[in-house]
Amino acid sequence: MAIRNIREYGDEVLTKRCKEVTEMTPRTRELIEDMLETMYEANGVGLAAPQVGILKRIVVIDTTGEDPHILINPRIVESSGEQTGSEGCLSLPGKHGIVTRPEYVKAVALDVNMKPFELEGTELLARAICHELDHLEGHMYVEKVEGELQDVTPEDEDEE
Ligand code: NI
């Protein structure tokens, strides 16, 4: 496994729509392992493949530090409610902003064996799912920020 370089806001790769994964290969498995390692090393709660420069529909999410989710070709199939709160991104270090997201989402995705599964989340997990899936469409949370981006202070929360 290896830590990969995280692309930062302004990098064109973060504005592109990612491609579906059609088969699991050793190379893609390695990418997923590297994404997890890179996310943990950066103390993030989520990371999308374009953030390491790869235009594939893969995201990793772990909102607790001990519950990694790997989502391949994910789609949100259900959402409800609303939460408004602070959000950050590993591709825009040192900043955060207020974003409104659904309170609950259900996603369907493929796992590392290309088997379908569902992931339901509320609160931070719902927010992370929405945030990471936006990356796969070439979008970043800054497009949805209410008010101004803020500088991160030490007590601020996790980045995605
Ligand atoms: Ni992000």
PDB file of C-alpha atoms and ligand atoms in Angstrom:
ATOM      1  CA  MET A   1       0.000   0.000   0.000  1.00  0.00           C
ATOM      2  CA  ALA A   2       1.050   3.536  -0.502  1.00  0.00           C
ATOM      3  CA  ILE A   3       0.008   7.032   0.395  1.00  0.00           C
ATOM      4  CA  ARG A   4      -1.099   8.901  -2.716  1.00  0.00           C
ATOM      5  CA  ASN A   5      -0.856  12.582  -3.407  1.00  0.00           C
ATOM      6  CA  ILE A   6      -4.173  14.360  -2.720  1.00  0.00           C
ATOM      7  CA  ARG A   7      -5.170  16.721  -5.519  1.00  0.00           C
ATOM      8  CA  GLU A   8      -6.222  20.167  -4.405  1.00  0.00           C
ATOM      9  CA  TYR A   9      -9.060  22.480  -5.371  1.00  0.00           C
ATOM     10  CA  GLY A  10      -8.204  24.111  -8.707  1.00  0.00           C
ATOM     11  CA  ASP A  11      -6.843  20.857 -10.152  1.00  0.00           C
ATOM     12  CA  GLU A  12      -8.840  20.073 -13.284  1.00  0.00           C
ATOM     13  CA  VAL A  13      -9.154  16.396 -12.365  1.00  0.00           C
ATOM     14  CA  LEU A  14     -11.570  17.427  -9.591  1.00  0.00           C
ATOM     15  CA  THR A  15     -13.985  18.891 -12.150  1.00  0.00           C
ATOM     16  CA  LYS A  16     -14.404  15.775 -14.312  1.00  0.00           C
ATOM     17  CA  ARG A  17     -17.145  13.161 -14.247  1.00  0.00           C
ATOM     18  CA  CYS A  18     -15.723   9.766 -13.265  1.00  0.00           C
ATOM     19  CA  LYS A  19     -16.186   6.528 -15.193  1.00  0.00           C
ATOM     20  CA  GLU A  20     -17.972   3.395 -14.019  1.00  0.00           C
ATOM     21  CA  VAL A  21     -15.828   0.516 -12.815  1.00  0.00           C
ATOM     22  CA  THR A  22     -16.608  -2.499 -15.018  1.00  0.00           C
ATOM     23  CA  GLU A  23     -14.323  -5.141 -13.486  1.00  0.00           C
ATOM     24  CA  MET A  24     -12.191  -5.599 -10.407  1.00  0.00           C
ATOM     25  CA  THR A  25      -8.502  -5.817 -11.242  1.00  0.00           C
ATOM     26  CA  PRO A  26      -5.392  -6.030  -9.074  1.00  0.00           C
ATOM     27  CA  ARG A  27      -4.704  -2.435 -10.027  1.00  0.00           C
ATOM     28  CA  THR A  28      -8.121  -1.283  -8.819  1.00  0.00           C
ATOM     29  CA  ARG A  29      -7.750  -3.260  -5.568  1.00  0.00           C
ATOM     30  CA  GLU A  30      -4.435  -1.527  -5.004  1.00  0.00           C
ATOM     31  CA  LEU A  31      -6.054   1.843  -5.697  1.00  0.00           C
ATOM     32  CA  ILE A  32      -8.743   1.136  -3.068  1.00  0.00           C
ATOM     33  CA  GLU A  33      -6.163   0.075  -0.458  1.00  0.00           C
ATOM     34  CA  ASP A  34      -4.146   3.188  -1.200  1.00  0.00           C
ATOM     35  CA  MET A  35      -7.249   5.375  -0.930  1.00  0.00           C
ATOM     36  CA  LEU A  36      -8.024   3.979   2.530  1.00  0.00           C
ATOM     37  CA  GLU A  37      -4.450   4.467   3.668  1.00  0.00           C
ATOM     38  CA  THR A  38      -4.347   7.982   2.235  1.00  0.00           C
ATOM     39  CA  MET A  39      -7.647   8.910   3.914  1.00  0.00           C
ATOM     40  CA  TYR A  40      -6.546   7.621   7.331  1.00  0.00           C
ATOM     41  CA  GLU A  41      -3.139   9.255   7.058  1.00  0.00           C
ATOM     42  CA  ALA A  42      -4.826  12.594   6.330  1.00  0.00           C
ATOM     43  CA  ASN A  43      -7.342  12.099   9.175  1.00  0.00           C
ATOM     44  CA  GLY A  44     -10.193  12.300   6.691  1.00  0.00           C
ATOM     45  CA  VAL A  45     -13.601  10.651   6.912  1.00  0.00           C
ATOM     46  CA  GLY A  46     -13.911  10.108   3.182  1.00  0.00           C
ATOM     47  CA  LEU A  47     -11.981  10.152  -0.061  1.00  0.00           C
ATOM     48  CA  ALA A  48     -13.026   9.846  -3.701  1.00  0.00           C
ATOM     49  CA  ALA A  49     -10.811   8.427  -6.453  1.00  0.00           C
ATOM     50  CA  PRO A  50     -10.528  11.738  -8.376  1.00  0.00           C
ATOM     51  CA  GLN A  51      -8.938  13.224  -5.249  1.00  0.00           C
ATOM     52  CA  VAL A  52      -5.962  10.978  -5.958  1.00  0.00           C
ATOM     53  CA  GLY A  53      -6.150  11.735  -9.678  1.00  0.00           C
ATOM     54  CA  ILE A  54      -8.080   8.660 -10.833  1.00  0.00           C
ATOM     55  CA  LEU A  55     -11.348   9.235 -12.712  1.00  0.00           C
ATOM     56  CA  LYS A  56     -13.128   6.105 -11.481  1.00  0.00           C
ATOM     57  CA  ARG A  57     -16.396   5.887  -9.555  1.00  0.00           C
ATOM     58  CA  ILE A  58     -14.886   4.701  -6.268  1.00  0.00           C
ATOM     59  CA  VAL A  59     -15.174   6.271  -2.812  1.00  0.00           C
ATOM     60  CA  VAL A  60     -14.029   5.241   0.639  1.00  0.00           C
ATOM     61  CA  ILE A  61     -15.723   6.525   3.785  1.00  0.00           C
ATOM     62  CA  ASP A  62     -15.038   5.950   7.471  1.00  0.00           C
ATOM     63  CA  THR A  63     -16.776   8.322   9.854  1.00  0.00           C
ATOM     64  CA  THR A  64     -15.715   6.533  13.043  1.00  0.00           C
ATOM     65  CA  GLY A  65     -12.163   5.408  12.292  1.00  0.00           C
ATOM     66  CA  GLU A  66     -13.111   1.757  12.586  1.00  0.00           C
ATOM     67  CA  ASP A  67     -15.826   1.175  10.027  1.00  0.00           C
ATOM     68  CA  PRO A  68     -14.460   1.545   6.485  1.00  0.00           C
ATOM     69  CA  HIS A  69     -16.975   1.571   3.648  1.00  0.00           C
ATOM     70  CA  ILE A  70     -15.816   0.986   0.075  1.00  0.00           C
ATOM     71  CA  LEU A  71     -18.341   2.039  -2.543  1.00  0.00           C
ATOM     72  CA  ILE A  72     -17.894   1.281  -6.228  1.00  0.00           C
ATOM     73  CA  ASN A  73     -20.289   2.860  -8.754  1.00  0.00           C
ATOM     74  CA  PRO A  74     -22.416   4.237  -5.889  1.00  0.00           C
ATOM     75  CA  ARG A  75     -25.827   5.832  -6.380  1.00  0.00           C
ATOM     76  CA  ILE A  76     -28.136   7.474  -3.886  1.00  0.00           C
ATOM     77  CA  VAL A  77     -31.528   5.798  -4.151  1.00  0.00           C
ATOM     78  CA  GLU A  78     -33.307   7.407  -1.224  1.00  0.00           C
ATOM     79  CA  SER A  79     -32.866  10.509   0.888  1.00  0.00           C
ATOM     80  CA  SER A  80     -34.915  12.421   3.408  1.00  0.00           C
ATOM     81  CA  GLY A  81     -34.753  15.255   5.885  1.00  0.00           C
ATOM     82  CA  GLU A  82     -32.205  17.993   6.077  1.00  0.00           C
ATOM     83  CA  GLN A  83     -29.107  18.826   8.102  1.00  0.00           C
ATOM     84  CA  THR A  84     -27.147  22.042   7.972  1.00  0.00           C
ATOM     85  CA  GLY A  85     -23.608  21.952   9.251  1.00  0.00           C
ATOM     86  CA  SER A  86     -19.909  22.388   8.738  1.00  0.00           C
ATOM     87  CA  GLU A  87     -18.152  20.497   5.975  1.00  0.00           C
ATOM     88  CA  GLY A  88     -14.542  20.305   4.829  1.00  0.00           C
ATOM     89  CA  CYS A  89     -12.579  18.495   2.154  1.00  0.00           C
ATOM     90  CA  LEU A  90      -9.094  16.989   1.989  1.00  0.00           C
ATOM     91  CA  SER A  91      -8.742  18.723  -1.377  1.00  0.00           C
ATOM     92  CA  LEU A  92      -9.203  22.108   0.275  1.00  0.00           C
ATOM     93  CA  PRO A  93      -7.146  21.891   3.448  1.00  0.00           C
ATOM     94  CA  GLY A  94      -7.584  24.505   6.139  1.00  0.00           C
ATOM     95  CA  LYS A  95     -11.077  25.530   5.048  1.00  0.00           C
ATOM     96  CA  HIS A  96     -14.623  24.606   5.882  1.00  0.00           C
ATOM     97  CA  GLY A  97     -18.087  25.899   5.166  1.00  0.00           C
ATOM     98  CA  ILE A  98     -21.749  25.446   5.969  1.00  0.00           C
ATOM     99  CA  VAL A  99     -23.601  23.049   3.673  1.00  0.00           C
ATOM    100  CA  THR A 100     -27.144  21.674   3.831  1.00  0.00           C
ATOM    101  CA  ARG A 101     -27.469  17.963   3.072  1.00  0.00           C
ATOM    102  CA  PRO A 102     -30.134  15.290   3.571  1.00  0.00           C
ATOM    103  CA  GLU A 103     -30.315  13.912   7.124  1.00  0.00           C
ATOM    104  CA  TYR A 104     -30.733  10.382   5.792  1.00  0.00           C
ATOM    105  CA  VAL A 105     -29.518   8.733   2.616  1.00  0.00           C
ATOM    106  CA  LYS A 106     -29.537   5.228   1.246  1.00  0.00           C
ATOM    107  CA  ALA A 107     -26.936   4.364  -1.375  1.00  0.00           C
ATOM    108  CA  VAL A 108     -26.484   1.280  -3.497  1.00  0.00           C
ATOM    109  CA  ALA A 109     -22.992   0.348  -4.633  1.00  0.00           C
ATOM    110  CA  LEU A 110     -20.724  -2.555  -5.465  1.00  0.00           C
ATOM    111  CA  ASP A 111     -18.223  -3.918  -2.955  1.00  0.00           C
ATOM    112  CA  VAL A 112     -14.637  -4.988  -3.733  1.00  0.00           C
ATOM    113  CA  ASN A 113     -15.987  -8.284  -5.077  1.00  0.00           C
ATOM    114  CA  MET A 114     -18.315  -6.344  -7.392  1.00  0.00           C
ATOM    115  CA  LYS A 115     -21.330  -7.544  -5.381  1.00  0.00           C
ATOM    116  CA  PRO A 116     -24.144  -5.050  -4.824  1.00  0.00           C
ATOM    117  CA  PHE A 117     -24.931  -3.815  -1.326  1.00  0.00           C
ATOM    118  CA  GLU A 118     -26.820  -1.008   0.359  1.00  0.00           C
ATOM    119  CA  LEU A 119     -25.439   1.556   2.747  1.00  0.00           C
ATOM    120  CA  GLU A 120     -27.748   3.677   4.858  1.00  0.00           C
ATOM    121  CA  GLY A 121     -26.507   6.640   6.823  1.00  0.00           C
ATOM    122  CA  THR A 122     -27.692   9.532   8.929  1.00  0.00           C
ATOM    123  CA  GLU A 123     -25.883  12.605  10.247  1.00  0.00           C
ATOM    124  CA  LEU A 124     -22.145  12.586   9.382  1.00  0.00           C
ATOM    125  CA  LEU A 125     -22.336   9.359   7.353  1.00  0.00           C
ATOM    126  CA  ALA A 126     -25.186  10.765   5.226  1.00  0.00           C
ATOM    127  CA  ARG A 127     -23.199  13.968   4.734  1.00  0.00           C
ATOM    128  CA  ALA A 128     -20.052  12.041   3.778  1.00  0.00           C
ATOM    129  CA  ILE A 129     -21.913   9.874   1.255  1.00  0.00           C
ATOM    130  CA  CYS A 130     -23.349  12.981  -0.440  1.00  0.00           C
ATOM    131  CA  HIS A 131     -20.015  14.800  -0.368  1.00  0.00           C
ATOM    132  CA  GLU A 132     -18.046  11.900  -1.860  1.00  0.00           C
ATOM    133  CA  LEU A 133     -20.619  11.147  -4.547  1.00  0.00           C
ATOM    134  CA  ASP A 134     -20.479  14.790  -5.610  1.00  0.00           C
ATOM    135  CA  HIS A 135     -16.732  14.318  -6.241  1.00  0.00           C
ATOM    136  CA  LEU A 136     -17.560  11.561  -8.745  1.00  0.00           C
ATOM    137  CA  GLU A 137     -19.580  14.111 -10.730  1.00  0.00           C
ATOM    138  CA  GLY A 138     -16.768  16.653 -10.639  1.00  0.00           C
ATOM    139  CA  HIS A 139     -18.389  18.779  -7.948  1.00  0.00           C
ATOM    140  CA  MET A 140     -17.037  20.103  -4.679  1.00  0.00           C
ATOM    141  CA  TYR A 141     -18.824  21.305  -1.568  1.00  0.00           C
ATOM    142  CA  VAL A 142     -17.639  24.863  -2.143  1.00  0.00           C
ATOM    143  CA  GLU A 143     -20.318  25.129  -4.847  1.00  0.00           C
ATOM    144  CA  LYS A 144     -22.957  24.544  -2.147  1.00  0.00           C
ATOM    145  CA  VAL A 145     -21.522  26.587   0.718  1.00  0.00           C
ATOM    146  CA  GLU A 146     -23.913  28.951   2.442  1.00  0.00           C
ATOM    147  CA  GLY A 147     -22.065  32.174   3.180  1.00  0.00           C
ATOM    148  CA  GLU A 148     -18.284  32.329   3.112  1.00  0.00           C
ATOM    149  CA  LEU A 149     -15.674  29.618   3.444  1.00  0.00           C
ATOM    150  CA  GLN A 150     -14.086  29.771   6.892  1.00  0.00           C
ATOM    151  CA  ASP A 151     -10.575  29.002   8.086  1.00  0.00           C
ATOM    152  CA  VAL A 152     -10.370  25.823  10.113  1.00  0.00           C
ATOM    153  CA  THR A 153      -9.706  26.184  13.833  1.00  0.00           C
ATOM    154  CA  PRO A 154      -8.268  23.337  15.933  1.00  0.00           C
ATOM    155  CA  GLU A 155     -11.641  22.136  17.269  1.00  0.00           C
ATOM    156  CA  ASP A 156     -13.204  21.857  13.820  1.00  0.00           C
ATOM    157  CA  GLU A 157     -14.338  18.559  12.498  1.00  0.00           C
ATOM    158  CA  ASP A 158     -13.338  16.076   9.894  1.00  0.00           C
ATOM    159  CA  GLU A 159     -12.508  16.599   6.300  1.00  0.00           C
ATOM    160  CA  GLU A 160     -13.807  14.603   3.387  1.00  0.00           C
TER     161      GLU A 160
HETATM  162 NI    NI B   1     -14.002  16.186  -0.506  1.00  0.00          NI
END
